[in-house]
XYZ file of C-alpha atoms in Angstrom:
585
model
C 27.106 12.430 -20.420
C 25.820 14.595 -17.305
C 25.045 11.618 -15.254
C 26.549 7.816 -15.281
C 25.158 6.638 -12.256
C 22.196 7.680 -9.899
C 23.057 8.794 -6.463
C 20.900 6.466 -4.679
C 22.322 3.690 -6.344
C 25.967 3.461 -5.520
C 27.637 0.951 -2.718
C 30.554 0.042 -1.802
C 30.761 -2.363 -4.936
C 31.551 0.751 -6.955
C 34.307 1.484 -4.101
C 37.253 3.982 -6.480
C 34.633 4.436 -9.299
C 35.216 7.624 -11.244
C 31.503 8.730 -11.823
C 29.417 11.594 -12.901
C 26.321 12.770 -10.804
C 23.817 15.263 -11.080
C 21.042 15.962 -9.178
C 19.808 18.830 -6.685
C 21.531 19.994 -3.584
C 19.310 18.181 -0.327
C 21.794 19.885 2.699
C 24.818 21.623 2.851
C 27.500 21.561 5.830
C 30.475 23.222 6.155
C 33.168 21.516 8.761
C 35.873 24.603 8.286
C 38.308 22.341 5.910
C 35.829 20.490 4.158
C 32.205 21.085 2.740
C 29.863 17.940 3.041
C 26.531 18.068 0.242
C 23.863 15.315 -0.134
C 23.150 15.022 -3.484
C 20.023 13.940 -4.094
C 18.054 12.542 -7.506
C 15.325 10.290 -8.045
C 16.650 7.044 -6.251
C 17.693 8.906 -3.295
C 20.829 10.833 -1.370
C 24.724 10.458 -1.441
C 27.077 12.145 0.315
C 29.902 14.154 -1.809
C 32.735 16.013 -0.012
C 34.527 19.032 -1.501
C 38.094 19.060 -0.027
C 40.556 21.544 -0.828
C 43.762 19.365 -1.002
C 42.343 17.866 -3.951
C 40.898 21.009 -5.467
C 40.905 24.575 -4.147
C 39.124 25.731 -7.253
C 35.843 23.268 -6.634
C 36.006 23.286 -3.081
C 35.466 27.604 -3.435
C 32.959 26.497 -6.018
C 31.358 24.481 -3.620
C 30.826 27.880 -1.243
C 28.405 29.080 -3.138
C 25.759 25.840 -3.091
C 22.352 26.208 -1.765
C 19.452 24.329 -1.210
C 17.781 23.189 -4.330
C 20.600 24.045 -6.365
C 21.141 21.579 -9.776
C 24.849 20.422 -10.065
C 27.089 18.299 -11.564
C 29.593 16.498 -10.025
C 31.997 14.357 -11.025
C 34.418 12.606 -8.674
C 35.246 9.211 -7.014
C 33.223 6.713 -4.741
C 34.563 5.549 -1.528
C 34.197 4.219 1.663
C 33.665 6.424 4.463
C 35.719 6.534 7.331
C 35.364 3.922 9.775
C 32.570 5.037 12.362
C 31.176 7.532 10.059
C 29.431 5.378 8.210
C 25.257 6.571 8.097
C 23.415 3.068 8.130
C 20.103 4.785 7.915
C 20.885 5.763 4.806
C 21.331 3.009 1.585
C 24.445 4.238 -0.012
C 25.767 5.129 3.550
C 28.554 3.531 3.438
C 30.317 5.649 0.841
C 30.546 8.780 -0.191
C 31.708 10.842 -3.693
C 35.054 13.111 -3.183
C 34.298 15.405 -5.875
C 37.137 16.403 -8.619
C 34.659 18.933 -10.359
C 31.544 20.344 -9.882
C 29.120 22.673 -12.193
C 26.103 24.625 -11.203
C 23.633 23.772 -13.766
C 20.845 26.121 -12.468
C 20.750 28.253 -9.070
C 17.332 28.084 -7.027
C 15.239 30.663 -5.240
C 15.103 29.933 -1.689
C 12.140 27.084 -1.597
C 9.045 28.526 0.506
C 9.276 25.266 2.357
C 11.834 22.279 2.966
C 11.993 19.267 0.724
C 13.572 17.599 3.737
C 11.087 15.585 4.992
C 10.840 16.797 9.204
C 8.029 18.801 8.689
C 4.659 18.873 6.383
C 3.901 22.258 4.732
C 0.424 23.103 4.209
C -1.617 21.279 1.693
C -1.730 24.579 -0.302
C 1.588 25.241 -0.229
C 2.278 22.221 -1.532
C -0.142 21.822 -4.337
C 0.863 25.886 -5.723
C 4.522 24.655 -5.585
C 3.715 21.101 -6.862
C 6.914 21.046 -8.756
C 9.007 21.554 -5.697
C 6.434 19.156 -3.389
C 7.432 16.178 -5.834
C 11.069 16.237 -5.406
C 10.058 15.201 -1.634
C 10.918 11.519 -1.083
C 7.693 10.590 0.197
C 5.780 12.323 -2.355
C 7.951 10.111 -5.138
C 7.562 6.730 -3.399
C 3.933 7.365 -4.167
C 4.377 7.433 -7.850
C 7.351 5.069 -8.283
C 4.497 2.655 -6.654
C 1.831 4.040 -8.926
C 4.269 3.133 -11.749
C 5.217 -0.398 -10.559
C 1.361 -0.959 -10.221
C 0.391 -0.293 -14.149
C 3.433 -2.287 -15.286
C 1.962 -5.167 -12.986
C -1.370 -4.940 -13.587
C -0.343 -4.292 -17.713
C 2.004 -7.504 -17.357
C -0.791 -9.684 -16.121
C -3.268 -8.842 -18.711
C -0.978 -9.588 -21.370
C -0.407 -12.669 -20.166
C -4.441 -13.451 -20.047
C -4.837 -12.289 -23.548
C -6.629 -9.166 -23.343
C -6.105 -6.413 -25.716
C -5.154 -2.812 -24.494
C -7.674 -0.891 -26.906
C -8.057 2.974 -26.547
C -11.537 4.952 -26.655
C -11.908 7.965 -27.200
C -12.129 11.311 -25.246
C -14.780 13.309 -27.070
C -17.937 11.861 -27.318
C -21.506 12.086 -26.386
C -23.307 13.159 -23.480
C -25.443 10.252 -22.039
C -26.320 11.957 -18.410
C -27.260 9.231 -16.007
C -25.579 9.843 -12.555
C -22.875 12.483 -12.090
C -22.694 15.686 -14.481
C -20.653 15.450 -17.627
C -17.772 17.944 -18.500
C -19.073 19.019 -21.877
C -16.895 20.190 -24.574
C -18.125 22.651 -27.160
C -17.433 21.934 -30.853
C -16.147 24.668 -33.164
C -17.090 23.339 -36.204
C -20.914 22.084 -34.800
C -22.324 24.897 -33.671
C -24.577 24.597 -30.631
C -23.506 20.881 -30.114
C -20.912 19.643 -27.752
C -18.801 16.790 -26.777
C -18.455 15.248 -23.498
C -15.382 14.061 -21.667
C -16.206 10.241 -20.631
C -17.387 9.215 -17.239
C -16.194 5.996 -18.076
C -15.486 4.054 -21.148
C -18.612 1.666 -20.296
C -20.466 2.075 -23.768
C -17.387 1.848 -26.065
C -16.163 -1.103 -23.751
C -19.523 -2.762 -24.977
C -19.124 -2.596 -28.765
C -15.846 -3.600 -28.392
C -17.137 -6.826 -26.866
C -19.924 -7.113 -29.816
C -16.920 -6.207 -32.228
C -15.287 -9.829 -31.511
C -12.091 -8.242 -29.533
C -12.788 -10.798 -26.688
C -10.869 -9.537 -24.163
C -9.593 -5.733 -23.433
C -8.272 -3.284 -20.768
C -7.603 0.312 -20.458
C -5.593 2.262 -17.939
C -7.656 5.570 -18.629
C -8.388 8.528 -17.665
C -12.115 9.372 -16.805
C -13.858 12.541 -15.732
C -17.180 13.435 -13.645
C -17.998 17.215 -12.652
C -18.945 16.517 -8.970
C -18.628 17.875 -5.370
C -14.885 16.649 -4.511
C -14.063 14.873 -1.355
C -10.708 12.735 0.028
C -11.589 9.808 -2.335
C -12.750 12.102 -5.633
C -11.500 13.648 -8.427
C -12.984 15.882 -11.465
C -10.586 13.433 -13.465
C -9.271 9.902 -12.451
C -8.241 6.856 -13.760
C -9.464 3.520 -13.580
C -8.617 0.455 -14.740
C -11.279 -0.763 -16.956
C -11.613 -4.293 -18.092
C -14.259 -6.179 -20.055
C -14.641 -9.989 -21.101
C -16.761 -11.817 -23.860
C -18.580 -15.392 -22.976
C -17.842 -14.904 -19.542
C -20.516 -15.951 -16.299
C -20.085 -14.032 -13.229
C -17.783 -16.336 -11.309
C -15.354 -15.907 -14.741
C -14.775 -12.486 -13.844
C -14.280 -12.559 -10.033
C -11.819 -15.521 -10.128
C -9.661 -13.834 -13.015
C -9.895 -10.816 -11.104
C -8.839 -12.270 -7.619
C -5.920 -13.708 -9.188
C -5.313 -10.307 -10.924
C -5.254 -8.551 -7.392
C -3.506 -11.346 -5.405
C -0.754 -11.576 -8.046
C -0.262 -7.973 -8.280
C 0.159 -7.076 -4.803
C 2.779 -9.867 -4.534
C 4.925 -8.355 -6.741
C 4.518 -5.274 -5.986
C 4.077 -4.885 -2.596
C 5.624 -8.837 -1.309
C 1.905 -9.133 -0.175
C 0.574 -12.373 0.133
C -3.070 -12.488 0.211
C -5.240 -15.963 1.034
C -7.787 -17.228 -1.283
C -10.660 -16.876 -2.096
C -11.366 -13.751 -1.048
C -14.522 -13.836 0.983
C -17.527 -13.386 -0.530
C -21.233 -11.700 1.247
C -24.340 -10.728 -0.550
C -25.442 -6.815 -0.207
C -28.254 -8.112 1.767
C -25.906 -9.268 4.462
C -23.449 -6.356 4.242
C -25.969 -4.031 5.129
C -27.645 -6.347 8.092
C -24.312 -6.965 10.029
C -22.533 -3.991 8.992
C -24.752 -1.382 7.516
C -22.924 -0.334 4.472
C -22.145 -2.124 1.508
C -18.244 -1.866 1.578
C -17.405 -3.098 4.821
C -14.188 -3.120 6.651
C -13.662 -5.933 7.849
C -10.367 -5.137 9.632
C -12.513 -5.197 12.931
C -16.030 -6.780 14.490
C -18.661 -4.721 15.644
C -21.272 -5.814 13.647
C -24.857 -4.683 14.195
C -27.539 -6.553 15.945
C -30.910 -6.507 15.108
C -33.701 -5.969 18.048
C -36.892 -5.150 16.602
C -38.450 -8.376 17.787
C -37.403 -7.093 21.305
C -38.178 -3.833 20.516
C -41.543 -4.709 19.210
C -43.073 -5.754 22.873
C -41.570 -3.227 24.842
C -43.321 -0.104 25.894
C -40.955 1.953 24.840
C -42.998 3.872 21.764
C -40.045 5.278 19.727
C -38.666 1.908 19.465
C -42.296 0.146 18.496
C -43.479 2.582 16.337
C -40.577 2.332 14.368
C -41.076 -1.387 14.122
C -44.412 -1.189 13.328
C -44.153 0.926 10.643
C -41.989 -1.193 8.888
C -39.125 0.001 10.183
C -35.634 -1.315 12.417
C -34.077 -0.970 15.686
C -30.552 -2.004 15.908
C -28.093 -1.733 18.486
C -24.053 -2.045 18.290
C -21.967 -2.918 21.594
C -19.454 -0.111 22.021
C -16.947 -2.215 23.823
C -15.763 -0.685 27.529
C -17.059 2.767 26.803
C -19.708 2.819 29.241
C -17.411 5.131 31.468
C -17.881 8.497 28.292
C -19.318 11.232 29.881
C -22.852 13.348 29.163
C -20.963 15.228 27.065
C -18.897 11.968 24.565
C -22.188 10.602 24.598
C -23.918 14.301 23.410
C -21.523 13.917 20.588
C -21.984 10.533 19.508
C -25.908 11.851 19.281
C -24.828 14.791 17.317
C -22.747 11.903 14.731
C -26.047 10.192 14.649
C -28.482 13.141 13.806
C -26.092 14.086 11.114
C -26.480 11.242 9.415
C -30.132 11.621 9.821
C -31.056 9.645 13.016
C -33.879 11.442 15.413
C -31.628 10.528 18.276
C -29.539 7.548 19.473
C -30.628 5.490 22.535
C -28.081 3.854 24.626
C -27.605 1.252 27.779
C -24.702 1.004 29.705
C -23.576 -2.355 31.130
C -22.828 -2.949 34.641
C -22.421 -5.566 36.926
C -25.987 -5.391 38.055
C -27.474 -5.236 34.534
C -28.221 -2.909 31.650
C -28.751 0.877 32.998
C -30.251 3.439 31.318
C -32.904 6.296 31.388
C -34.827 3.963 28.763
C -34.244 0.677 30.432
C -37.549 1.207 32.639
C -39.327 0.774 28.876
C -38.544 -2.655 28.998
C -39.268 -5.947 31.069
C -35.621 -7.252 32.890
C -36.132 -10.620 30.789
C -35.784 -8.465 27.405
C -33.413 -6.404 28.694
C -31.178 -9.713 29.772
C -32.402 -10.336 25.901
C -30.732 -7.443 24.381
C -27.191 -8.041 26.939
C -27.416 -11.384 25.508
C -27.683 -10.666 21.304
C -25.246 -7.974 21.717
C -22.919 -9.789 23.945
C -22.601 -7.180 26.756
C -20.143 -7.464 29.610
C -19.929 -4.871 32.759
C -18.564 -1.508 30.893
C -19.963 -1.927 27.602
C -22.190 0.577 25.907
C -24.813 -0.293 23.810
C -26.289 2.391 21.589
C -29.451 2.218 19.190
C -30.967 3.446 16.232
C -34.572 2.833 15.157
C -36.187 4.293 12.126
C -36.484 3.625 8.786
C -33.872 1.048 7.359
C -31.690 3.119 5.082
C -31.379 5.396 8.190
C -30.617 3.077 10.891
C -27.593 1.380 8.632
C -26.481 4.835 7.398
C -25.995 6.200 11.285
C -24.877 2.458 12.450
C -22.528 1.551 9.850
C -21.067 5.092 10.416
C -20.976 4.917 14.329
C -19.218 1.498 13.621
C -16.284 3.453 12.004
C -15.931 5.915 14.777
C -16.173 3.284 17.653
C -13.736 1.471 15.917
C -10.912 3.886 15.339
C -11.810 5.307 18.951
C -11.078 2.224 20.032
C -8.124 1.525 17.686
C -9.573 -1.743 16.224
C -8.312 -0.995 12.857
C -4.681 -2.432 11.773
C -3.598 0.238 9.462
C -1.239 -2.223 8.177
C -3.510 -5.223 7.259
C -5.379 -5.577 3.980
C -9.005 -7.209 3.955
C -10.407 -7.412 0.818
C -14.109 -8.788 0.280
C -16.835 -9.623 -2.884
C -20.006 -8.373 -2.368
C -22.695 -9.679 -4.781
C -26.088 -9.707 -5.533
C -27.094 -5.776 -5.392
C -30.538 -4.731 -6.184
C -31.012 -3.945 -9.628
C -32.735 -0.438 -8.788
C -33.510 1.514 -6.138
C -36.369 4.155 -6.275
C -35.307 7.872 -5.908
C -38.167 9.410 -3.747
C -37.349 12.992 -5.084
C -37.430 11.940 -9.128
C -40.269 9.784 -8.093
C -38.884 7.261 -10.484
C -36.851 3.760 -10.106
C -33.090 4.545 -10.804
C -30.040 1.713 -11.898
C -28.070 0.954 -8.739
C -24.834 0.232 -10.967
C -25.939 1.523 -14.451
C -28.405 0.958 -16.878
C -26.457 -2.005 -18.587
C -26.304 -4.250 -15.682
C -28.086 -7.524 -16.514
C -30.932 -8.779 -13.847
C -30.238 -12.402 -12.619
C -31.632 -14.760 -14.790
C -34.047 -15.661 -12.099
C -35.109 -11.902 -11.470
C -36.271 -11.028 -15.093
C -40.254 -11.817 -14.802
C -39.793 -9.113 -11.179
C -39.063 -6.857 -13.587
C -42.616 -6.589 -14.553
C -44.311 -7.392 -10.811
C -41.806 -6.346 -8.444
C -38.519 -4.343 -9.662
C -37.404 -3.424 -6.538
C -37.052 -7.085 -5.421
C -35.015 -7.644 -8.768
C -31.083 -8.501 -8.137
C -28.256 -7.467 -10.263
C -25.144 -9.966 -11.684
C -23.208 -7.013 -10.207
C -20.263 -7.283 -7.733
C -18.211 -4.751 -5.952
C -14.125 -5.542 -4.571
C -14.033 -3.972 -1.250
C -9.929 -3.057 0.371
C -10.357 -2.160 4.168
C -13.648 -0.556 4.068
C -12.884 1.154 0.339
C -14.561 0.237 -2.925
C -11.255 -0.413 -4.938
C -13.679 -1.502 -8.062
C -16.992 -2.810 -9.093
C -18.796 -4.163 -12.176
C -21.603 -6.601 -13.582
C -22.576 -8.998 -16.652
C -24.073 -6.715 -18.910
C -27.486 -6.790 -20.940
C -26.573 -8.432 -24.237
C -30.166 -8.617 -25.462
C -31.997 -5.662 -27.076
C -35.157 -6.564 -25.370
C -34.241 -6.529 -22.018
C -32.080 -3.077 -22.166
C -35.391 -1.902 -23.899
C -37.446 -2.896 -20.639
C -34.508 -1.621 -18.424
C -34.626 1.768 -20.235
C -38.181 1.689 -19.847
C -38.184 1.131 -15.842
C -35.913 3.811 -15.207
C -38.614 5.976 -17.211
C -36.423 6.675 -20.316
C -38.765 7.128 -23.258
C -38.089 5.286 -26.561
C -37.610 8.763 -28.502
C -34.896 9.368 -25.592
C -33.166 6.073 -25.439
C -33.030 5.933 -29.247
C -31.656 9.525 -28.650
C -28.769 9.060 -26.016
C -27.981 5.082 -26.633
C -29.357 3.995 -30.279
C -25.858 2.891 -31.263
C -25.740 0.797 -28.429
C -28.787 -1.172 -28.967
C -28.644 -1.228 -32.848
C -25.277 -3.035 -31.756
C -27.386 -5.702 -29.288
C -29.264 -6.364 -32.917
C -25.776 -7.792 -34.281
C -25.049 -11.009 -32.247
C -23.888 -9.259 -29.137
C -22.564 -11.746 -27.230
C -22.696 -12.660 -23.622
C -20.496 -10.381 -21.660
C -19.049 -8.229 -18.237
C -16.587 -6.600 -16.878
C -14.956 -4.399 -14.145
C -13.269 -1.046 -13.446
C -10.900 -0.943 -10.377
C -10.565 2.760 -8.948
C -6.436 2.578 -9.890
C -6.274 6.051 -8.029
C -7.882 4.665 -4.638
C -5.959 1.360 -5.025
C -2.978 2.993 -5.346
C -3.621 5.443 -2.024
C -4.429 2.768 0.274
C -1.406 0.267 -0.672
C 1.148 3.917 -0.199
C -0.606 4.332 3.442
C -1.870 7.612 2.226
C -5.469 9.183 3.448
C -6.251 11.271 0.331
C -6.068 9.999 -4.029
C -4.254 13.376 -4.282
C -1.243 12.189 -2.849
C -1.173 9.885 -5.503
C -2.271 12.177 -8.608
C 0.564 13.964 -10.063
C -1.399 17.169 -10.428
C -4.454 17.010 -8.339
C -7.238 19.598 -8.268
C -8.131 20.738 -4.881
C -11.717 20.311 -3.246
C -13.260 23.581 -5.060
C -11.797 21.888 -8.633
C -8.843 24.677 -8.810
C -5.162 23.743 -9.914
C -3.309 26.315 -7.702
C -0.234 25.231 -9.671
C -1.468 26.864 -12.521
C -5.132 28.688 -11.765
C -6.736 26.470 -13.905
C -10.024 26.165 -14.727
C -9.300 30.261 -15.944
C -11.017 33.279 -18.277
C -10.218 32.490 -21.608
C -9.743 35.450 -24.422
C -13.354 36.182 -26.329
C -12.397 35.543 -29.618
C -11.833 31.554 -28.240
C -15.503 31.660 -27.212
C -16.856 33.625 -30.379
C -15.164 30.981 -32.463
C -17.238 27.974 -30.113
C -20.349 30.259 -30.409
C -20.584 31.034 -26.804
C -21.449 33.733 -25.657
C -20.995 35.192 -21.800
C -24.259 36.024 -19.737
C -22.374 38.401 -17.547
């Protein structure tokens, strides 16, 4: 055996164990008689001392360790010395004197530290990935990752549902983000495409009879990459048969509040709290709040609607919004904090952001003369001003005006520091629309997905109104984050017909892309729904970490690139004669 115990694990319970440890050289000191290593492995450091009364041969040996060097040692635990003991450190109470030692494997000098003092670049550290995971930091992320699946795995067992695997190649179904297609060598011209999701297959498991199933799997979508995305991710993806909607969210709930407990010792009160999307967007102007802080919106087109200021009525009376959000003591920013909170607004497509600053007379501000003193002691009043508070407005159309308020919420709120970064708010929101209507297709397009069921209520809109038509879908929102989101499906031929035919998909085309689907609704489908939690994004906000790559083994970065090992690459021409490809350049 190379190893009988790890090196993070021993105490002083092991005190005059003979043991053998391996692992990679963290530091070296030299103290003249003695030479002083932490040995480091996957559970963490221990001190081992090379001392030449017990071994001139090793402690020579011992001259020639470096950084990153792989050794074995073997030798006995003891206590330290009184006073030398290192209580920052778990097994810093003891420490190995070694009676042998082999150098496994030398190392190159590393092109940055593992230690943890200082943070090498992010490209450093995803070309050298192999060298950025030894880091401590880097493994707490996946020994977390880890304990989450076995939790999450664990609890679904004990609920009965099946862990049934779909597959990878299948068939291109475009509706949202761009599929990686794969070309097949033995159907030419045809392709494969990696899944999005396992939605479809989840489906005809349900009309199969299998009840209950889950899936820790790996999805893919070729799209522009941010902090929160991925070309491939996992999710955990969950589906249930003769289920309503409240089935899902308290199985869920308990799912969630009974994983983070063990996991994390987090104890979480139920129920979770629950809001519609229609009153997500109205106090907070996006649909997965955080509700770690206040600072909801205020709506003031009634106000706005009989003053004679014309940007604000005009946008009232065509249909539109003014809201305003109390910026709590800031009234004292300069021309210049305020020019930039205008330039955070017009980038999210405002015309301009209006503003009042509180004061002990009243509300100031070039636009105040646009309004009579009893509406402006109207709008101090609905948004709760106090001397020092600045007010700032948005009117326009209503997507707008909750696009740049919901994101000037964010910004106040971390300028302010309103946001615990160590509490965890988690919130339902329910009752999406069904569609929304894409002004540049010039067609109505699935909010969710195509397979969402309308409420029961909702079905005749479908043929007089879509737009007004509400979803059984529901999101779970963690501090501001979609963690996961799903929806009763459509279990009835008919009505994913007349969905298919709303979001303009012809017959020929639906019979095309999704006639295994609904000659499956023709077979006693039964009533079902599910979820898929972003395991990824769950995982990144429970480590404390800003980006999912910090919790992806082998991330790609924003471009799509694995600098690791310069993948996606050219591949030799006889691979792409064989596919029948051929280049265009």
């Amino acid at each position: 055996m190379k190893r009988t115990d790890y090196c993070g694990a021993l105490t002083a319970a092991q005190n005059e164990k003979e043991v053998t440890l391996a692992g990679w050289v963290h530091r070296r000191r030299d103290h003249g008689g003695l030479i002083f290593i932490d040995l480091r492995d996957r559970e963490g450091l221990v001190q081992v001392v090379f001392n030449p009364q017990l071994s001139e041969a090793i402690h020579q040996r011992a001259h020639q360790l470096r950084s990153e060097f792989v050794i074995q040692v073997n030798g006995k635990v003891m206590r330290r010395p009184a006073g030398t003991e290192n209580k920052d450190l778990p097994t810093g109470e003891v420490e190995v004197h070694a009676s042998d030692l082999e150098i496994l494997n030398p190392s190159l000098t590393p092109p940055f530290s593992i230690e943890e003092e200082k943070e090498p670049s992010e490209t450093l550290r995803l070309q050298y990935r192999y060298l950025d995971l030894r880091r401590r930091s880097v493994q707490t992320n996946f020994i977390l990752r880890h304990n989450l699946s076995k939790a999450i795995r664990r609890f679904l067992d004990q609920h009965q549902f099946l862990e049934i695997e779909t597959p990878f190649l299948t068939k291109s179904t475009p509706e949202g983000a761009r599929d990686f297609l794969v070309p097949s060598r033995m159907n030419a011209g045809q392709f494969y495409a990696l899944p999005q999701s396992p939605q479809l297959f989840k489906q005809i498991l349900m009309v199969s009879g299998f009840d209950r199933y889950y899936q820790i799997v790996r999805c893919f979508r070729d799209e522009d990459l941010r902090a929160d995305r991925q070309p491939e991710f996992t999710q955990i993806d969950i589906e249930m048969s003769f289920i309503e909607r409240e089935d899902i969210l308290s199985l869920m709930e308990e799912m969630v509040r009974t994983v983070l407990k063990e996991v994390r010792g987090i104890h979480l009160e139920s129920p979770f709290p629950r809001m519609t999307y229609q009153e997500a967007m109205s106090r907070f102007g996006v649909d997965k709040p955080d509700l770690r802080f206040g600072l909801e919106l205020k709506d003031l087109s009634d106000i706005a609607a009989r003053s004679e200021f014309k940007v604000f009525r005009d946008a009232v009376e065509k249909k539109g919004l003014v809201k305003g959000i109390n910026a709590k003591g800031l009234a004292t920013l300069s021309r210049k904090e305020l020019e930039e909170l205008t330039q955070e607004a017009t980038g999210r497509g405002a015309k301009g952001l209006a503003w009042m600053k509180a004061t002990p007379e009243g509300l100031e501000a070039p636009i105040a003369k646009f309004f009579k003193p009893e509406m402006l002691q109207e709008i101090a009043q609905r948004l709760e001003a106090a001397p020092g508070d600045l007010l700032l407005f948005v009117a326009d159309r209503e997507k707008v005006v909750y696009e740049v308020l919901g994101h000037l919420r964010l910004v106040i709120g971390r300028r302010l520091n309103l946001i615990d970064p160590k509490a965890l708010k988690l919130l339902w929101v329910t009752d999406f629309p069904l569609l929304e209507y894409d002004d540049a297709e010039k067609r109505y397009v699935a909010m969710h997905h195509p397979f969402t069921s309308p409420m029961d209520e909702d079905i005749p809109l479908l043929a007089t109104d879509p737009l007004r038509a509400r979803a059984k879908a529901y999101d779970i929102v963690l501090n501001g984050t979609e963690i996961g989101g799903g929806s009763i499906r459509i279990h009835q031929n008919e009505v994913q017909s007349k969905m298919f035919e709303l979001l303009g998909i012809t017959k020929e085309e639906a019979e095309a892309k999704f006639g295994f689907l609904l000659q499956a609704l023709q077979y006693g489908a039964p009533p079902h729904g599910g979820i898929a939690f972003g395991f990824d994004r769950l995982t990144a906000i429970l480590a404390g970490v800003d980006s999912i790559r910090d919790v992806i083994a082998f991330p790609k970065t924003q471009k799509g690139i694995c600098l690791m090992t310069n993948a996606p690459s050219e591949v030799d021409p006889r691979q792409l004669k064989e596919l029948h490809i051929k280049p265009t350049e």
